[in-house]
Short mmCIF file of C-alpha atoms in Angstrom, two decimals:
data_model
loop_
_atom_site.label_atom_id
_atom_site.label_comp_id
_atom_site.label_asym_id
_atom_site.label_seq_id
_atom_site.Cartn_x
_atom_site.Cartn_y
_atom_site.Cartn_z
CA UNK A 1 15.53 -37.30 10.29
CA UNK A 2 16.41 -39.61 7.46
CA UNK A 3 19.18 -39.06 4.94
CA UNK A 4 18.96 -40.14 1.33
CA UNK A 5 20.91 -43.18 0.23
CA UNK A 6 23.55 -42.46 -2.37
CA UNK A 7 24.47 -38.79 -2.05
CA UNK A 8 25.51 -38.52 -5.70
CA UNK A 9 22.34 -39.68 -7.39
CA UNK A 10 19.24 -37.51 -7.83
CA UNK A 11 16.42 -38.05 -5.35
CA UNK A 12 13.41 -39.86 -6.78
CA UNK A 13 10.40 -37.66 -6.05
CA UNK A 14 6.64 -38.18 -6.27
CA UNK A 15 4.56 -35.01 -6.38
CA UNK A 16 1.01 -35.06 -5.02
CA UNK A 17 -1.21 -32.36 -6.52
CA UNK A 18 -1.26 -31.22 -10.15
CA UNK A 19 -3.23 -27.99 -10.06
CA UNK A 20 -1.92 -24.53 -10.98
CA UNK A 21 0.72 -24.48 -8.23
CA UNK A 22 1.43 -28.12 -8.98
CA UNK A 23 2.49 -27.16 -12.50
CA UNK A 24 4.89 -24.57 -11.11
CA UNK A 25 6.42 -27.17 -8.82
CA UNK A 26 6.68 -29.74 -11.61
CA UNK A 27 8.61 -27.28 -13.76
CA UNK A 28 10.97 -26.61 -10.86
CA UNK A 29 11.47 -30.31 -10.17
CA UNK A 30 12.08 -31.22 -13.81
CA UNK A 31 14.59 -28.36 -14.14
CA UNK A 32 16.61 -29.54 -11.13
CA UNK A 33 19.61 -31.85 -11.42
CA UNK A 34 19.15 -32.84 -7.78
CA UNK A 35 15.85 -34.69 -8.24
CA UNK A 36 14.03 -36.94 -10.67
CA UNK A 37 10.26 -36.50 -10.84
CA UNK A 38 9.13 -40.13 -11.09
CA UNK A 39 5.43 -39.83 -10.24
CA UNK A 40 2.53 -37.37 -10.11
CA UNK A 41 -0.64 -38.07 -8.15
CA UNK A 42 -3.92 -36.18 -8.33
CA UNK A 43 -7.53 -37.13 -7.66
CA UNK A 44 -8.15 -35.86 -11.19
CA UNK A 45 -5.94 -38.32 -13.08
CA UNK A 46 -6.59 -36.61 -16.41
CA UNK A 47 -5.31 -33.35 -14.96
CA UNK A 48 -2.19 -35.14 -13.73
CA UNK A 49 -1.60 -36.63 -17.19
CA UNK A 50 -2.02 -33.21 -18.80
CA UNK A 51 0.46 -31.69 -16.34
CA UNK A 52 3.01 -34.40 -17.09
CA UNK A 53 2.64 -33.75 -20.82
CA UNK A 54 2.88 -29.98 -20.34
CA UNK A 55 6.13 -30.21 -18.39
CA UNK A 56 7.70 -33.00 -20.43
CA UNK A 57 8.22 -35.07 -17.30
CA UNK A 58 8.96 -38.79 -17.49
CA UNK A 59 6.65 -39.64 -14.61
CA UNK A 60 4.00 -42.20 -13.80
CA UNK A 61 0.51 -40.96 -12.96
CA UNK A 62 -1.94 -42.12 -10.32
CA UNK A 63 -4.94 -40.99 -8.30
CA UNK A 64 -3.08 -41.10 -4.99
CA UNK A 65 0.34 -41.43 -3.44
CA UNK A 66 -0.45 -44.99 -2.46
CA UNK A 67 -1.13 -45.88 -6.09
CA UNK A 68 2.41 -44.86 -7.06
CA UNK A 69 4.63 -46.11 -4.25
CA UNK A 70 5.30 -49.60 -5.57
CA UNK A 71 5.95 -48.53 -9.18
CA UNK A 72 8.07 -45.46 -8.47
CA UNK A 73 10.04 -46.40 -5.30
CA UNK A 74 10.49 -42.73 -4.36
CA UNK A 75 12.98 -41.18 -1.96
CA UNK A 76 10.74 -38.22 -1.10
CA UNK A 77 7.34 -36.61 -1.62
CA UNK A 78 6.43 -33.05 -2.62
CA UNK A 79 2.93 -32.17 -1.41
CA UNK A 80 1.18 -29.50 -3.49
CA UNK A 81 -2.41 -30.38 -2.61
CA UNK A 82 -4.93 -27.89 -1.21
CA UNK A 83 -4.31 -27.05 2.48
CA UNK A 84 -7.19 -29.22 3.70
CA UNK A 85 -5.45 -32.30 2.23
CA UNK A 86 -1.98 -31.58 3.64
CA UNK A 87 -2.49 -33.48 6.87
CA UNK A 88 -3.62 -36.73 5.23
CA UNK A 89 -0.97 -36.74 2.51
CA UNK A 90 1.90 -35.76 4.81
CA UNK A 91 1.07 -38.41 7.38
CA UNK A 92 0.62 -41.09 4.72
CA UNK A 93 4.04 -40.25 3.26
CA UNK A 94 5.82 -40.07 6.62
CA UNK A 95 4.50 -43.46 7.71
CA UNK A 96 5.55 -44.87 4.33
CA UNK A 97 9.07 -43.88 5.36
CA UNK A 98 9.30 -40.87 3.06
CA UNK A 99 10.42 -37.31 3.89
CA UNK A 100 8.07 -34.59 2.67
CA UNK A 101 8.40 -31.10 1.28
CA UNK A 102 4.94 -29.54 1.67
CA UNK A 103 3.46 -26.30 0.35
CA UNK A 104 2.43 -23.81 3.01
CA UNK A 105 0.40 -23.67 5.17
CA UNK A 106 1.16 -26.95 6.92
CA UNK A 107 -2.52 -27.38 7.79
CA UNK A 108 -5.75 -25.38 8.07
CA UNK A 109 -5.53 -25.47 11.89
CA UNK A 110 -2.73 -25.28 14.39
CA UNK A 111 -3.90 -28.51 16.04
CA UNK A 112 -3.48 -30.41 12.77
CA UNK A 113 0.01 -28.95 12.42
CA UNK A 114 0.82 -30.17 15.96
CA UNK A 115 -0.29 -33.62 14.81
CA UNK A 116 2.16 -33.37 11.91
CA UNK A 117 5.01 -32.40 14.25
CA UNK A 118 4.26 -35.55 16.25
CA UNK A 119 4.04 -37.66 13.08
CA UNK A 120 7.46 -36.45 11.90
CA UNK A 121 8.95 -37.19 15.32
CA UNK A 122 7.26 -40.61 15.57
CA UNK A 123 8.54 -41.69 12.15
CA UNK A 124 11.94 -40.01 12.29
CA UNK A 125 11.31 -38.53 8.85
CA UNK A 126 11.69 -34.91 7.75
CA UNK A 127 8.58 -32.84 7.13
CA UNK A 128 9.58 -29.44 5.75
CA UNK A 129 7.14 -26.65 4.91
CA UNK A 130 8.02 -24.61 1.84
CA UNK A 131 7.97 -20.97 2.93
CA UNK A 132 9.20 -20.10 -0.52
CA UNK A 133 9.40 -16.36 0.14
CA UNK A 134 12.26 -16.89 2.58
CA UNK A 135 14.53 -17.67 -0.36
CA UNK A 136 15.69 -14.36 -1.81
CA UNK A 137 19.18 -12.95 -1.86
CA UNK A 138 17.64 -9.52 -1.18
CA UNK A 139 15.86 -10.82 1.94
CA UNK A 140 19.13 -12.25 3.22
CA UNK A 141 20.83 -8.90 2.61
CA UNK A 142 17.95 -7.09 4.33
CA UNK A 143 18.41 -9.33 7.36
CA UNK A 144 22.13 -8.49 7.44
CA UNK A 145 21.45 -4.74 7.21
CA UNK A 146 18.86 -4.93 10.00
CA UNK A 147 21.41 -6.67 12.24
CA UNK A 148 23.89 -3.85 11.56
CA UNK A 149 21.38 -1.28 12.85
CA UNK A 150 20.57 -3.19 16.04
CA UNK A 151 17.29 -4.84 17.07
CA UNK A 152 14.46 -2.78 15.52
CA UNK A 153 11.82 -1.17 17.65
CA UNK A 154 9.46 -1.38 14.67
CA UNK A 155 9.31 -3.62 11.60
CA UNK A 156 6.50 -3.09 9.07
CA UNK A 157 5.13 -4.75 5.95
CA UNK A 158 2.70 -3.20 3.49
CA UNK A 159 1.09 -5.68 1.09
CA UNK A 160 -1.47 -4.48 -1.45
CA UNK A 161 -2.60 -6.43 -4.50
CA UNK A 162 -5.85 -6.99 -6.42
CA UNK A 163 -5.71 -10.70 -7.22
CA UNK A 164 -8.64 -12.51 -8.85
CA UNK A 165 -7.77 -16.15 -8.26
CA UNK A 166 -11.07 -17.97 -8.38
CA UNK A 167 -11.22 -21.29 -6.59
CA UNK A 168 -10.75 -21.96 -2.88
CA UNK A 169 -9.33 -18.54 -1.95
CA UNK A 170 -12.52 -16.79 -3.03
CA UNK A 171 -14.59 -18.67 -0.46
CA UNK A 172 -12.16 -18.70 2.49
CA UNK A 173 -13.20 -16.83 5.64
CA UNK A 174 -9.74 -15.23 5.94
CA UNK A 175 -8.06 -15.40 2.51
CA UNK A 176 -5.44 -12.73 3.21
CA UNK A 177 -4.36 -13.84 6.68
CA UNK A 178 -4.46 -17.59 6.03
CA UNK A 179 -3.23 -17.82 2.45
CA UNK A 180 -0.79 -14.93 2.06
CA UNK A 181 0.16 -13.23 5.32
CA UNK A 182 1.92 -16.38 6.53
CA UNK A 183 4.76 -15.51 4.14
CA UNK A 184 5.28 -12.10 5.71
CA UNK A 185 4.84 -13.44 9.24
CA UNK A 186 7.44 -16.12 8.59
CA UNK A 187 9.84 -13.59 7.06
CA UNK A 188 9.44 -11.35 10.13
CA UNK A 189 10.58 -14.22 12.38
CA UNK A 190 13.54 -14.81 10.08
CA UNK A 191 14.52 -11.13 9.90
CA UNK A 192 14.30 -10.51 13.63
CA UNK A 193 15.74 -13.82 14.77
CA UNK A 194 13.06 -13.68 17.45
CA UNK A 195 9.69 -15.23 18.25
CA UNK A 196 6.25 -13.59 18.56
CA UNK A 197 4.60 -13.28 21.96
CA UNK A 198 1.16 -11.85 21.17
CA UNK A 199 -0.94 -10.09 18.54
CA UNK A 200 -3.81 -7.67 18.12
CA UNK A 201 -5.46 -7.91 14.70
CA UNK A 202 -8.41 -6.38 12.86
CA UNK A 203 -9.68 -7.80 9.57
CA UNK A 204 -12.52 -6.72 7.30
CA UNK A 205 -13.87 -7.08 3.78
CA UNK A 206 -14.08 -3.83 1.78
CA UNK A 207 -17.44 -3.15 0.15
CA UNK A 208 -16.00 -3.62 -3.35
CA UNK A 209 -14.25 -6.90 -2.55
CA UNK A 210 -14.92 -9.94 -4.75
CA UNK A 211 -13.93 -12.28 -1.89
CA UNK A 212 -16.39 -13.99 0.45
CA UNK A 213 -14.17 -13.55 3.52
CA UNK A 214 -12.03 -10.73 4.89
CA UNK A 215 -9.62 -9.56 2.22
CA UNK A 216 -7.95 -6.83 4.30
CA UNK A 217 -6.24 -6.81 7.68
CA UNK A 218 -3.85 -5.03 10.04
CA UNK A 219 -1.99 -7.05 12.66
CA UNK A 220 0.45 -5.82 15.33
CA UNK A 221 2.69 -8.48 16.88
CA UNK A 222 4.82 -8.09 19.98
CA UNK A 223 8.08 -10.05 19.65
CA UNK A 224 10.41 -11.11 22.42
CA UNK A 225 12.96 -8.34 22.78
CA UNK A 226 10.20 -5.74 22.49
CA UNK A 227 9.99 -5.27 18.69
CA UNK A 228 6.57 -4.50 17.26
CA UNK A 229 5.90 -6.02 13.85
CA UNK A 230 2.99 -4.47 11.94
CA UNK A 231 1.47 -6.10 8.86
CA UNK A 232 -1.09 -4.17 6.81
CA UNK A 233 -2.47 -5.63 3.61
CA UNK A 234 -5.29 -6.21 1.16
CA UNK A 235 -6.07 -8.77 -1.53
CA UNK A 236 -8.51 -6.38 -3.26
CA UNK A 237 -6.30 -3.29 -3.67
CA UNK A 238 -6.14 -2.64 -7.40
CA UNK A 239 -3.70 -0.04 -8.69
CA UNK A 240 -0.20 0.87 -7.47
CA UNK A 241 0.26 -2.70 -6.29
CA UNK A 242 3.20 -3.73 -4.12
CA UNK A 243 5.47 -6.62 -5.10
CA UNK A 244 4.40 -10.08 -3.94
CA UNK A 245 6.79 -9.79 -1.01
CA UNK A 246 5.29 -6.47 0.06
CA UNK A 247 7.28 -3.39 1.04
CA UNK A 248 9.28 -3.44 4.29
CA UNK A 249 10.73 -0.90 6.75
CA UNK A 250 12.78 -1.51 9.90
CA UNK A 251 13.72 1.23 12.34
CA UNK A 252 16.37 0.54 14.97
CA UNK A 253 18.91 2.30 17.18
CA UNK A 254 21.34 2.70 14.25
CA UNK A 255 18.87 4.04 11.68
CA UNK A 256 16.38 2.75 9.12
CA UNK A 257 16.56 0.15 6.38
CA UNK A 258 13.92 -0.64 3.76
CA UNK A 259 13.34 -3.46 1.28
CA UNK A 260 11.18 -2.88 -1.76
CA UNK A 261 10.20 -6.58 -1.90
CA UNK A 262 12.29 -7.10 -5.02
CA UNK A 263 15.98 -6.27 -5.45
CA UNK A 264 16.54 -2.99 -3.56
CA UNK A 265 17.66 -2.82 0.08
CA UNK A 266 18.18 0.81 1.13
CA UNK A 267 19.82 1.78 4.42
CA UNK A 268 20.11 5.19 6.05
CA UNK A 269 23.75 4.32 6.74
CA UNK A 270 24.53 3.93 3.03
CA UNK A 271 25.65 1.01 0.89
CA UNK A 272 24.65 -0.22 -2.58
CA UNK A 273 20.88 -0.80 -2.74
CA UNK A 274 20.74 -3.28 -5.65
CA UNK A 275 21.08 -6.95 -4.71
CA UNK A 276 21.73 -9.52 -7.48
CA UNK A 277 19.39 -12.51 -7.54
CA UNK A 278 20.59 -15.70 -5.89
CA UNK A 279 21.18 -19.03 -7.59
CA UNK A 280 18.09 -20.65 -6.01
CA UNK A 281 15.17 -18.41 -5.11
CA UNK A 282 11.50 -18.96 -4.20
CA UNK A 283 10.43 -22.61 -4.47
CA UNK A 284 13.77 -23.56 -6.06
CA UNK A 285 15.37 -22.32 -2.86
CA UNK A 286 13.03 -24.41 -0.74
CA UNK A 287 13.80 -27.46 -2.87
CA UNK A 288 17.56 -26.85 -2.58
CA UNK A 289 17.35 -26.63 1.22
CA UNK A 290 15.19 -29.77 1.36
CA UNK A 291 17.65 -31.77 -0.73
CA UNK A 292 20.60 -30.46 1.30
CA UNK A 293 18.86 -31.48 4.53
CA UNK A 294 18.32 -35.01 3.23
CA UNK A 295 21.92 -35.24 2.06
CA UNK A 296 23.46 -33.97 5.29
CA UNK A 297 20.90 -34.67 8.01
CA UNK A 298 20.85 -30.98 9.00
CA UNK A 299 17.53 -29.55 10.15
CA UNK A 300 16.21 -27.05 7.59
CA UNK A 301 14.75 -23.70 8.59
CA UNK A 302 11.34 -24.85 7.37
CA UNK A 303 11.08 -28.06 9.39
CA UNK A 304 7.57 -28.51 10.74
CA UNK A 305 8.76 -28.06 14.33
CA UNK A 306 10.19 -24.64 13.42
CA UNK A 307 7.52 -23.58 10.95
CA UNK A 308 4.65 -24.17 13.36
CA UNK A 309 5.30 -20.80 14.98
CA UNK A 310 4.68 -19.03 11.68
CA UNK A 311 1.36 -20.87 11.42
CA UNK A 312 0.66 -19.96 15.06
CA UNK A 313 1.03 -16.30 14.09
CA UNK A 314 -1.67 -16.78 11.47
CA UNK A 315 -4.09 -18.54 13.81
CA UNK A 316 -3.45 -15.99 16.54
CA UNK A 317 -4.16 -13.13 14.12
CA UNK A 318 -7.37 -14.79 12.96
CA UNK A 319 -8.55 -15.37 16.54
CA UNK A 320 -7.74 -11.80 17.48
CA UNK A 321 -9.65 -10.49 14.46
CA UNK A 322 -12.65 -12.62 15.38
CA UNK A 323 -12.62 -11.77 19.09
CA UNK A 324 -11.27 -8.23 19.13
CA UNK A 325 -8.87 -9.28 21.91
CA UNK A 326 -5.10 -9.66 22.20
CA UNK A 327 -4.10 -13.31 21.66
CA UNK A 328 -1.05 -14.80 23.38
CA UNK A 329 0.78 -17.26 21.15
CA UNK A 330 2.22 -19.44 23.92
CA UNK A 331 -1.26 -20.11 25.28
CA UNK A 332 -2.49 -20.78 21.74
CA UNK A 333 0.20 -23.43 21.17
CA UNK A 334 -0.65 -25.11 24.46
CA UNK A 335 -4.34 -25.21 23.51
CA UNK A 336 -3.44 -26.57 20.07
CA UNK A 337 -1.64 -29.48 21.73
CA UNK A 338 -4.73 -30.26 23.81
CA UNK A 339 -6.90 -29.99 20.70
CA UNK A 340 -4.55 -32.32 18.83
CA UNK A 341 -5.02 -34.98 21.50
CA UNK A 342 -8.78 -34.80 20.89
CA UNK A 343 -8.37 -35.57 17.17
CA UNK A 344 -8.59 -39.11 15.76
CA UNK A 345 -4.93 -39.96 15.09
CA UNK A 346 -2.73 -43.03 14.70
CA UNK A 347 -1.59 -44.66 17.92
CA UNK A 348 2.04 -43.78 17.20
CA UNK A 349 1.12 -40.10 16.87
CA UNK A 350 -0.99 -40.16 20.02
CA UNK A 351 1.87 -41.73 21.97
CA UNK A 352 4.21 -38.99 20.78
CA UNK A 353 1.71 -36.25 21.67
CA UNK A 354 1.21 -37.69 25.14
CA UNK A 355 4.96 -37.99 25.68
CA UNK A 356 5.81 -34.48 24.49
CA UNK A 357 3.19 -32.53 26.41
CA UNK A 358 2.05 -28.96 25.54
CA UNK A 359 4.64 -26.80 23.75
CA UNK A 360 4.59 -23.17 24.85
CA UNK A 361 5.66 -20.50 22.39
#
């Protein structure tokens, strides 16, 4: 993992991707004292120029990361492209010697994410995935309250919203599991301090859904230690919507604790439910951890090697939904490593994959 030269100066950052989420990231980057946004790349150069104007950034514009490297001399890259482009952009940046903060998911497939783990190891550069919904003061408090009650026997998330996005989500085969559930799955790993072993999942598309693929699902994960984690959600549930983080309940030997997905953590053992917001939350929290990792050399919680198990939960849930069978995550990770070796990759990545061998869950 590389560290940034000159710990006092802001990191020079190039952002790749200037769509709707790209604008959100640009506003976060321009508001931060820790970074300077020096370049924005997008295949649609006019869109990139418009985004730069809209955010008031002092940044050069290009059609690709490669177009901007010489003129901007960046310290790091923020990748906000569509998931299908993550692999190409991340690997290009890593082999240019640049650490990357990438929007979730790391890749459309687990095998491509395994390739990215190998690329980060081969280059010695940090690749961090922004699981932005890990960064809430209320989530941290919820984790502390769960620990007080003892390891839960059951942890649940209910997620119900009626979002009309348009664009790539509308045509995905599994828009809920692939695009949104990864946040909850990742948070479950964080809250339990444990790893998933297997999953049984059912997904479907309600008759009134405006999505092409399955917009509803229920998944039950078995975690090491015996906890069951149950996610139930829908992207086409209009009315009485939950917060974006969903609504959570954990039941353990010492009682029950709930999180409303916003600022209330309520425990059966008592204590103040309201939790003040933290200094850096959501993507600002991911950015703060990324910068801190580059300054100190510490491995962030979202490093690709750690995050891959959250993505494995998604792929396992999708495979279970498609097959109707229980899917074991360790076996899935081992197969993903074999699949990665079958992909056309750089020789340095192949050498790393061959040296590391399959990685069980």
